[in-house]
Amino acid sequence: MKKILLSVFAIALTFNLMATSVWDGSSEPWSQGDGTMNNPYLIETAAHLAYLAEKVNEGYQSSGQGVFEDEYFLLTDDLDLNNLDWTPIGNVNYSMNGFYFAGRFDGCYHQIENLRIQSNADLTGLFAAVGGEDHYVSNLSVSGTVISTGMGAAGVVGGIAAGALVYRCSFSGSVSVTNSGTFCGAAGVVAGVQDGRVVQCASSATVTVTNSNFMGAAVASGVVCFARESASIQGCYNTGAINASAVLMGISGGILAATVESAEVSIYSCYNVGQVSGGTSGGIFGMVSPIDPTKGENAINVSNCFFLTSAGGNNGYGTGMTSDEMKTEQFKNQLDQSSHAFVMDNGSNNGYPIHGLASFILYDASDITPHSAKLSAWIHQGNDHFARAYFKYLKWDENEWIEVDVPTDGYVEAVLEGLEEDTYYEYMFACEFDDGTWIESGQPRAFQTGYDAVEENGSSTGSVTLTVYPNPASEVLNIQGFDPIEVQVFNALGQLVKTLKNANEINVSDWAEGLYVLRLTAADGRVCQEKITVKK
C-alpha cells in the first residue's frame, strides 16, 4: 500500500467565551447557518430562540403540522430568559393537533436559565412538543418555573411523539399543574411520550400536581409524567420531590408516573432519590392505567432500576437501596453497565451518580480534492475523560482501517493527503475511555475524491483540479475549480441528453437515477470530463 501523508491539527472552539444572552422579550431572526447538519442554524441569543418559537407556532413554511422538518439547530451560548413570560415552542394539544417542532436541536451542553411559563395549554414546556422520527432536543440544561392549568407540563418538552427523542437534557426549579378536569400531569423533563424515547435525562425539580375534580386524576413524575403507545426511558435519574394530590386518584413516580390507554413501556438503568407522595406512588414507576379492553393490555418492563427506600414508593418496580449504597462505585457500575452514561458525583449531586455526558459529533467530509479530504468532529468530555480520539478510514475495496489520532476535546480536524483520485473512501470516528472501552460513530460514512482532469487535446497548459460535489447527488451538483461555458451531459449509454450553458450549479432533482458523464468546455477551449452519479 502506498504511503499516506497526513496533516493533523486541532482548533479549540471558543464556546462559553461570550457573555450569557439576556432576553428582553423580543425576537430576532438568526443570521448564521442553512439548517443542514454541517451548517446548522445558530441560535446565538435569547431573541433567536424566541424567533424559533414564533416561527414554529405560526407553522412557518410547513405543509403539515411539523415545522423545520429535518433541519438542524445549534445553541452557541448560555441564555437567560430573565423570568419574562415565555411562549413555548409549538402549540399542539393533547391529541397532537397544532404545530410542533420537527427539527433537530442541539443545546451543545449550554444552559437556559430563568425560564418562566404560565399557561393553560394542553402541553407546555420550553418546547411544547417535538415530533417525528429521529427529531430531537439534546444536550441542554434548563432551569426555571413552569405553572400550568392545562393537562400536561414539563420543564423541557411538553410532549414527544412519532419517534422523537429527548437526549441528555435536565431541568431544575419547579413545575406545578392545577386543574379541575379529568386528568392533569407534570414532570421535570417531559410531560408525555407517545411513541418516543427519553435517554440520559435528569431532574432535580419540585413537581406538584393538584386536581380538584371529584372524579379526576393527578399524575406527577420526575422525568416523564405519562406514556402511551411505545415509550423508552433509559439512563435517567430524579432527585426532586414529587407530589400528586387528587380527590379520586393521585399517582406519582420517580421516573414515570403512569401509562395511558394501551402502552408498551421500557424503563432501563434509571434511579430515583426524590421523595414521592400521592395516593399511589412508586420509586420508579407509579401505576398502570386501567386497561381498555378494546386496545389491549398495558406492558411495562422495568429493569436495572433503583430507588431510595426512604423516599417512598416501594411498589415492586425497581430495587430499593439505602443512601449509602447508592453513593458507591459499585452502584455506579451496576447502573452504568459499561455504557459510560454515569460517573461518580463531582460534588453537585449530594454524592449520587451523575451523567458523564462524554460525546462527540462527526461531520461530513469537506474540502475534498482529487488527492485530499478533511475530516472533522467535535468532542465533549463532560464529566468523563477520553484517553484517545481518532478518525479511521479506508478505500471502499479494502479492509484495513488507517487510524489518525487527534486531541481528545473540542473541535478537531484531520487532513488526509495522498489519496487516490476518483475513489470512494469510508470513514468513522472513535473515542476510547481510560478503562479501554470505546464509543464509535456508528455506520461508516463515505466520500469520493475528485477527478484530476487533463485537457483532451493534451496542450502544454497542464492539468486542472476539478471537483464536482456532492457525488452522488440528489438535488444540486456543484462544479469547483473549472468555469465551463458549456456542459454536455451524457448518459451511461453515451447518449447526449442535455447541454447546459455557464453552469457551475446544476439542478439534478428531476434527473433519473444513474451514472452520467459531464463534458465541460472552458472559454479558452480546455475540455474536462467527470463521472457523476444521481441517487434519490
XYZ file of C-alpha atoms in Angstrom:
536
model
C 0.000 0.000 0.000
C 1.374 3.406 -0.893
C 2.323 5.822 1.859
C -0.418 8.164 3.014
C 0.668 11.621 4.156
C -1.358 13.127 6.981
C -1.638 16.654 8.290
C -3.435 16.694 11.634
C -4.389 19.708 13.680
C -6.940 20.785 16.259
C -8.720 24.044 16.870
C -10.321 24.682 20.262
C -13.821 26.040 19.962
C -14.385 29.201 21.980
C -17.698 28.138 23.496
C -18.686 29.919 26.702
C -16.422 32.896 25.980
C -19.388 35.067 25.100
C -21.464 36.697 27.819
C -24.783 34.999 28.577
C -27.505 36.389 26.326
C -30.230 38.023 28.465
C -33.708 38.142 26.936
C -35.569 41.449 26.678
C -38.788 39.873 25.375
C -38.024 40.475 21.688
C -37.471 38.079 18.792
C -34.860 38.307 16.063
C -34.111 36.027 13.076
C -30.870 34.066 13.246
C -28.299 35.003 10.623
C -25.908 32.047 10.574
C -26.344 28.599 9.016
C -28.547 26.981 6.405
C -30.167 24.262 8.524
C -28.013 21.369 7.300
C -26.092 19.029 9.575
C -22.719 20.560 8.676
C -24.042 24.124 8.761
C -26.902 24.277 11.304
C -28.875 27.392 12.123
C -27.038 29.034 15.018
C -29.123 30.148 17.993
C -26.762 32.781 19.395
C -29.155 34.873 21.509
C -32.343 34.526 23.519
C -34.086 36.590 20.829
C -33.132 33.914 18.279
C -34.783 31.256 20.453
C -37.914 33.408 20.737
C -37.921 33.718 16.947
C -37.817 29.921 16.695
C -40.915 29.744 18.910
C -42.618 32.408 16.811
C -41.952 30.599 13.531
C -42.959 27.151 14.793
C -46.181 28.465 16.298
C -47.216 30.106 13.023
C -46.408 26.958 11.014
C -43.616 28.628 9.049
C -43.214 27.168 5.534
C -44.883 23.949 6.652
C -47.250 21.838 4.588
C -48.246 19.867 7.695
C -48.002 20.120 11.459
C -44.241 19.659 11.722
C -42.161 22.830 11.320
C -38.461 22.966 10.332
C -38.661 19.290 9.453
C -35.247 17.575 9.363
C -33.428 20.899 9.836
C -30.607 21.363 12.343
C -30.202 23.981 15.079
C -27.244 24.578 17.385
C -27.252 26.658 20.572
C -23.948 28.541 20.807
C -24.225 30.235 24.213
C -25.976 30.159 27.586
C -29.297 32.026 27.637
C -31.044 33.939 30.427
C -34.792 34.215 29.758
C -34.947 36.816 32.505
C -38.137 35.471 34.164
C -40.195 37.019 31.371
C -43.266 35.108 30.209
C -42.095 32.519 27.690
C -44.249 31.257 24.827
C -43.436 27.561 24.303
C -42.006 26.349 21.000
C -45.074 24.698 19.467
C -48.775 24.917 20.246
C -50.218 21.426 19.930
C -52.896 19.988 22.178
C -53.117 16.595 23.870
C -54.204 14.974 20.595
C -51.152 16.463 18.819
C -53.260 18.868 16.765
C -51.441 22.114 16.052
C -47.834 22.858 15.143
C -44.801 21.179 16.653
C -41.029 21.313 16.252
C -39.874 18.690 13.728
C -36.181 19.533 13.578
C -33.037 18.651 15.488
C -31.995 21.000 18.302
C -28.584 20.524 19.914
C -28.083 22.588 23.054
C -24.353 21.847 22.921
C -24.339 21.471 26.750
C -25.399 25.060 27.322
C -27.822 26.303 29.984
C -31.107 28.134 29.622
C -31.956 29.762 32.940
C -34.830 31.776 34.409
C -37.468 30.147 32.228
C -40.932 31.316 33.271
C -44.111 29.827 31.826
C -47.707 30.476 32.878
C -50.014 28.566 30.558
C -53.399 26.922 30.187
C -52.394 24.946 27.077
C -52.756 21.170 26.983
C -48.991 20.689 26.662
C -46.360 23.154 27.768
C -42.619 23.424 28.387
C -39.663 25.212 26.838
C -40.745 23.181 23.793
C -44.449 22.369 23.762
C -43.942 19.369 21.501
C -41.375 17.624 19.325
C -42.451 15.107 16.708
C -41.043 12.875 14.000
C -38.592 10.014 13.595
C -35.110 10.949 14.842
C -36.133 14.541 15.547
C -34.810 15.638 18.899
C -33.856 18.101 21.602
C -30.476 17.226 23.105
C -27.600 18.306 25.343
C -29.470 21.053 27.177
C -29.854 22.166 30.810
C -32.924 24.243 31.683
C -33.902 25.917 34.960
C -36.898 27.982 35.967
C -40.584 27.909 36.880
C -43.459 26.328 34.954
C -47.038 26.946 36.119
C -49.934 25.409 34.213
C -53.687 24.932 34.412
C -53.622 22.641 31.367
C -53.273 18.887 31.020
C -49.512 18.385 30.881
C -46.465 20.484 31.729
C -42.719 19.940 31.988
C -39.536 21.952 32.126
C -38.001 20.876 28.817
C -40.659 19.377 26.492
C -44.420 19.112 26.902
C -44.764 16.074 24.652
C -42.877 13.954 22.131
C -44.384 11.672 19.507
C -43.799 9.645 16.340
C -40.248 8.529 17.101
C -38.901 11.768 18.608
C -36.114 11.826 21.184
C -35.119 13.908 24.214
C -31.469 13.201 24.955
C -29.174 14.401 27.732
C -31.469 17.156 28.950
C -32.058 18.268 32.532
C -34.374 20.567 34.445
C -34.115 22.261 37.834
C -36.615 24.567 39.520
C -40.326 23.809 39.816
C -43.244 22.544 37.738
C -46.802 22.793 39.032
C -50.158 21.974 37.468
C -53.530 22.810 38.994
C -56.630 21.591 37.195
C -60.221 20.554 37.760
C -60.543 18.316 34.693
C -60.498 14.558 34.359
C -56.720 14.379 34.019
C -53.649 16.562 34.583
C -49.976 15.851 34.989
C -46.463 17.247 35.234
C -42.840 16.137 35.116
C -39.417 17.665 35.311
C -38.253 16.791 31.789
C -41.090 15.533 29.516
C -44.804 15.543 30.298
C -45.992 12.987 27.745
C -44.392 10.383 25.483
C -46.359 8.860 22.628
C -44.009 6.618 20.671
C -40.713 8.243 21.647
C -37.545 7.967 23.712
C -36.096 9.814 26.699
C -32.421 8.980 27.218
C -29.913 10.099 29.879
C -32.064 12.919 31.239
C -32.251 14.226 34.805
C -34.490 16.330 37.031
C -33.934 17.978 40.393
C -37.171 19.967 40.160
C -40.016 20.066 42.649
C -43.058 18.724 40.789
C -46.567 19.285 42.169
C -49.907 18.350 40.601
C -53.316 19.089 42.129
C -56.672 18.041 40.701
C -59.817 19.269 42.465
C -62.240 17.302 40.291
C -64.062 14.686 42.360
C -63.556 12.172 39.511
C -60.208 13.492 38.260
C -56.644 12.179 38.342
C -53.409 13.987 39.209
C -50.187 12.472 37.863
C -46.642 13.629 38.725
C -43.129 12.398 37.987
C -39.519 13.466 37.962
C -38.643 12.563 34.366
C -41.756 11.532 32.353
C -45.324 12.030 33.514
C -47.283 9.678 31.257
C -46.656 7.334 28.337
C -48.883 5.920 25.642
C -48.262 3.614 22.684
C -44.490 2.941 22.739
C -42.039 4.626 25.109
C -38.442 4.004 26.150
C -36.785 5.684 29.153
C -33.121 4.878 29.633
C -30.277 6.067 31.842
C -32.308 8.773 33.634
C -32.472 9.924 37.246
C -34.520 12.171 39.544
C -33.564 13.881 42.793
C -36.512 16.280 43.188
C -39.626 15.926 45.356
C -42.772 14.654 43.582
C -46.350 15.092 44.802
C -49.693 14.265 43.187
C -52.865 15.286 45.024
C -56.413 14.441 43.914
C -59.781 13.564 45.411
C -60.047 10.372 43.361
C -56.583 9.379 42.180
C -53.141 10.852 42.799
C -50.317 8.975 41.056
C -46.614 9.723 41.427
C -43.479 8.024 40.134
C -39.825 8.905 40.401
C -39.080 8.201 36.720
C -42.514 7.569 35.122
C -45.867 8.175 36.777
C -48.376 6.301 34.627
C -49.250 4.685 31.340
C -52.281 5.936 29.442
C -54.556 3.678 27.414
C -52.613 0.861 25.764
C -48.858 1.304 26.123
C -45.631 -0.657 25.868
C -43.013 0.976 28.066
C -39.411 0.119 28.855
C -37.513 1.742 31.757
C -33.858 0.747 31.957
C -30.905 1.750 34.162
C -32.623 4.615 35.980
C -32.634 5.704 39.608
C -34.664 7.953 41.902
C -33.804 9.504 45.266
C -36.533 12.162 45.279
C -39.424 11.912 47.728
C -42.582 10.565 46.038
C -46.037 11.062 47.514
C -49.607 10.630 46.353
C -52.467 8.196 46.634
C -50.451 5.709 44.567
C -46.709 6.177 44.366
C -43.666 4.321 43.085
C -39.983 4.960 43.459
C -39.515 4.256 39.743
C -42.985 3.770 38.224
C -46.343 4.806 39.620
C -49.231 2.844 38.175
C -50.529 1.125 35.066
C -53.716 2.836 33.964
C -56.976 0.906 33.774
C -56.947 -1.392 30.753
C -59.147 -0.517 27.815
C -60.285 -3.957 26.553
C -60.577 -2.589 23.013
C -56.888 -1.579 22.947
C -55.117 -4.491 24.601
C -53.183 -4.781 27.843
C -50.528 -2.420 29.073
C -46.971 -3.721 29.161
C -44.387 -2.199 31.499
C -40.825 -3.508 31.657
C -38.593 -2.117 34.413
C -35.022 -3.440 34.595
C -31.805 -2.426 36.360
C -33.627 0.430 38.112
C -33.162 1.549 41.718
C -34.816 3.882 44.212
C -34.027 5.294 47.626
C -36.084 3.239 50.062
C -36.590 6.108 52.497
C -38.046 8.273 49.694
C -41.105 6.008 49.497
C -42.795 4.228 46.646
C -41.882 0.571 47.147
C -44.473 -0.966 44.822
C -42.477 -3.766 43.210
C -40.984 -1.780 40.343
C -37.226 -1.399 40.783
C -34.951 -2.245 43.696
C -34.872 -0.276 46.929
C -31.485 0.765 48.337
C -30.063 2.910 51.117
C -28.450 6.276 50.517
C -25.006 4.948 51.417
C -25.368 2.078 48.947
C -26.363 4.439 46.137
C -23.253 6.597 46.608
C -20.758 3.803 45.979
C -18.619 2.981 42.952
C -20.275 -0.437 42.892
C -23.717 1.118 42.475
C -22.472 3.459 39.747
C -21.039 0.483 37.835
C -24.240 -1.532 38.259
C -26.288 1.376 36.978
C -23.877 2.211 34.168
C -23.495 -1.276 32.669
C -20.344 -0.111 30.770
C -22.400 2.454 28.852
C -20.456 5.425 30.271
C -23.765 7.160 30.918
C -22.887 7.653 34.606
C -19.830 8.735 36.584
C -19.276 9.385 40.284
C -20.588 12.670 41.643
C -18.288 15.676 41.383
C -19.929 17.446 44.331
C -23.048 18.687 42.539
C -25.477 15.843 43.350
C -25.126 15.061 47.058
C -22.916 12.057 46.328
C -25.251 10.248 43.921
C -24.046 9.307 40.396
C -24.300 11.935 37.673
C -24.230 11.757 33.903
C -20.802 11.531 32.312
C -22.034 13.357 29.202
C -18.976 12.388 27.148
C -19.907 12.518 23.471
C -18.875 13.669 20.037
C -20.330 14.824 16.724
C -18.853 13.589 13.442
C -19.313 15.959 10.498
C -19.407 15.180 6.783
C -16.079 15.163 4.960
C -15.207 18.517 3.387
C -12.569 20.281 1.260
C -12.429 17.217 -0.991
C -9.924 17.348 -3.866
C -8.583 14.604 -6.144
C -5.904 13.714 -3.576
C -7.046 15.024 -0.177
C -10.029 15.462 2.138
C -10.723 16.984 5.549
C -12.433 15.048 8.353
C -13.753 16.930 11.375
C -15.528 16.247 14.669
C -16.478 17.987 17.891
C -15.687 16.235 21.183
C -17.303 16.940 24.552
C -15.679 15.152 27.505
C -18.314 16.228 30.012
C -17.685 14.730 33.454
C -15.867 11.752 31.927
C -12.475 11.503 30.251
C -11.366 10.272 26.847
C -7.876 8.765 26.764
C -7.721 8.727 22.972
C -9.631 10.068 19.964
C -9.086 9.182 16.325
C -10.514 9.117 12.825
C -10.204 5.933 10.809
C -10.677 5.498 7.087
C -10.137 3.059 4.214
C -10.716 2.659 0.494
C -14.083 1.100 -0.232
C -12.495 -2.101 -1.650
C -10.029 -2.634 1.219
C -10.490 -3.948 4.766
C -7.602 -2.382 6.701
C -8.527 0.792 8.570
C -5.971 3.604 8.793
C -6.190 5.412 12.158
C -5.401 9.103 12.646
C -5.064 10.305 16.246
C -6.339 13.757 17.203
C -6.683 15.667 20.521
C -9.411 14.485 22.878
C -11.512 17.615 23.428
C -13.009 20.447 21.398
C -13.116 20.777 17.633
C -10.640 18.502 15.830
C -9.703 18.071 12.182
C -7.547 15.701 10.161
C -6.484 16.455 6.589
C -5.887 13.251 4.643
C -3.345 13.705 1.854
C -2.026 11.382 -0.849
C -5.455 9.896 -1.578
C -6.241 8.306 -4.932
C -8.300 10.340 -7.362
C -11.880 9.417 -8.283
C -12.057 6.910 -5.401
C -14.592 6.171 -2.663
C -13.352 6.213 0.943
C -15.235 5.246 4.096
C -14.526 6.893 7.444
C -15.543 6.756 11.113
C -14.671 8.441 14.400
C -13.988 6.817 17.765
C -13.070 7.782 21.328
C -11.544 5.486 23.941
C -12.034 5.799 27.698
C -9.364 5.235 30.340
C -10.657 1.715 31.005
C -10.111 0.640 27.389
C -13.747 0.726 26.302
C -14.738 2.989 23.442
C -17.602 4.537 21.518
C -17.811 4.822 17.729
C -19.794 6.910 15.274
C -21.931 4.020 14.019
C -22.202 3.096 10.357
C -19.258 4.306 8.220
C -19.750 7.444 6.159
C -18.250 7.906 2.699
C -16.797 10.488 0.356
C -15.419 10.372 -3.174
C -12.255 12.171 -4.201
C -12.333 14.431 -7.243
C -11.034 13.767 -10.725
C -7.643 15.228 -11.690
C -8.854 16.309 -15.096
C -6.489 16.899 -18.038
C -7.342 18.662 -21.289
C -8.383 16.322 -24.055
C -6.065 17.994 -26.578
C -3.036 17.500 -24.291
C -1.814 21.082 -24.636
C 1.057 22.405 -22.542
C -1.138 24.310 -20.095
C -1.058 21.185 -17.901
C -3.704 19.835 -15.555
C -6.560 21.479 -13.715
C -8.110 20.490 -10.401
C -11.798 19.795 -10.885
C -14.129 19.000 -8.015
C -17.753 18.072 -8.616
C -19.796 17.645 -5.428
C -21.749 16.142 -3.858
C -21.245 12.895 -5.700
C -23.614 11.040 -5.596
C -26.042 13.958 -5.856
C -29.798 14.216 -5.380
C -30.616 17.934 -5.583
C -27.860 20.322 -6.714
C -24.467 19.473 -8.238
C -21.628 21.994 -7.796
C -18.603 22.443 -10.086
C -15.475 23.868 -8.471
C -12.038 24.640 -9.939
C -13.247 24.988 -13.541
C -15.548 27.556 -15.188
C -17.343 25.901 -18.098
C -19.150 27.895 -20.769
C -20.809 24.646 -21.813
C -21.637 21.405 -20.013
C -22.673 18.392 -22.077
C -24.377 15.586 -20.166
C -24.116 12.002 -21.440
C -25.984 9.015 -20.003
C -24.491 5.588 -19.294
C -25.062 4.583 -22.935
C -23.010 7.517 -24.173
C -26.037 9.406 -25.465
C -26.091 13.212 -25.175
C -29.120 14.043 -23.002
C -28.557 17.691 -22.007
C -26.470 20.723 -22.922
C -26.143 23.493 -20.335
C -24.561 26.938 -20.629
C -22.386 28.669 -17.997
C -23.397 26.218 -15.289
C -21.384 25.927 -12.071
C -24.518 24.724 -10.276
C -26.674 22.056 -11.881
C -30.129 21.095 -10.626
C -30.361 17.291 -10.854
C -33.529 16.875 -8.779
C -35.523 15.888 -11.882
C -32.843 13.617 -13.372
C -33.337 9.864 -13.358
C -31.094 7.887 -11.039
C -27.957 6.522 -12.655
C -24.467 7.219 -13.964
C -23.691 10.272 -16.114
C -20.595 11.783 -17.727
C -20.165 15.563 -17.800
C -18.056 17.077 -20.607
C -17.078 20.607 -19.603
C -15.696 23.181 -22.052
C -13.987 26.390 -20.893
C -13.854 29.701 -22.777
C -10.211 29.089 -23.759
C -11.023 25.713 -25.306
C -9.966 23.464 -22.440
C -12.131 20.369 -22.028
C -12.581 18.204 -18.915
C -14.716 15.161 -18.172
C -16.206 13.935 -14.898
C -18.317 10.903 -13.959
C -21.197 11.562 -11.566
C -23.986 9.534 -10.008
C -27.521 10.735 -9.353
C -29.181 8.967 -6.447
C -32.514 9.909 -4.851
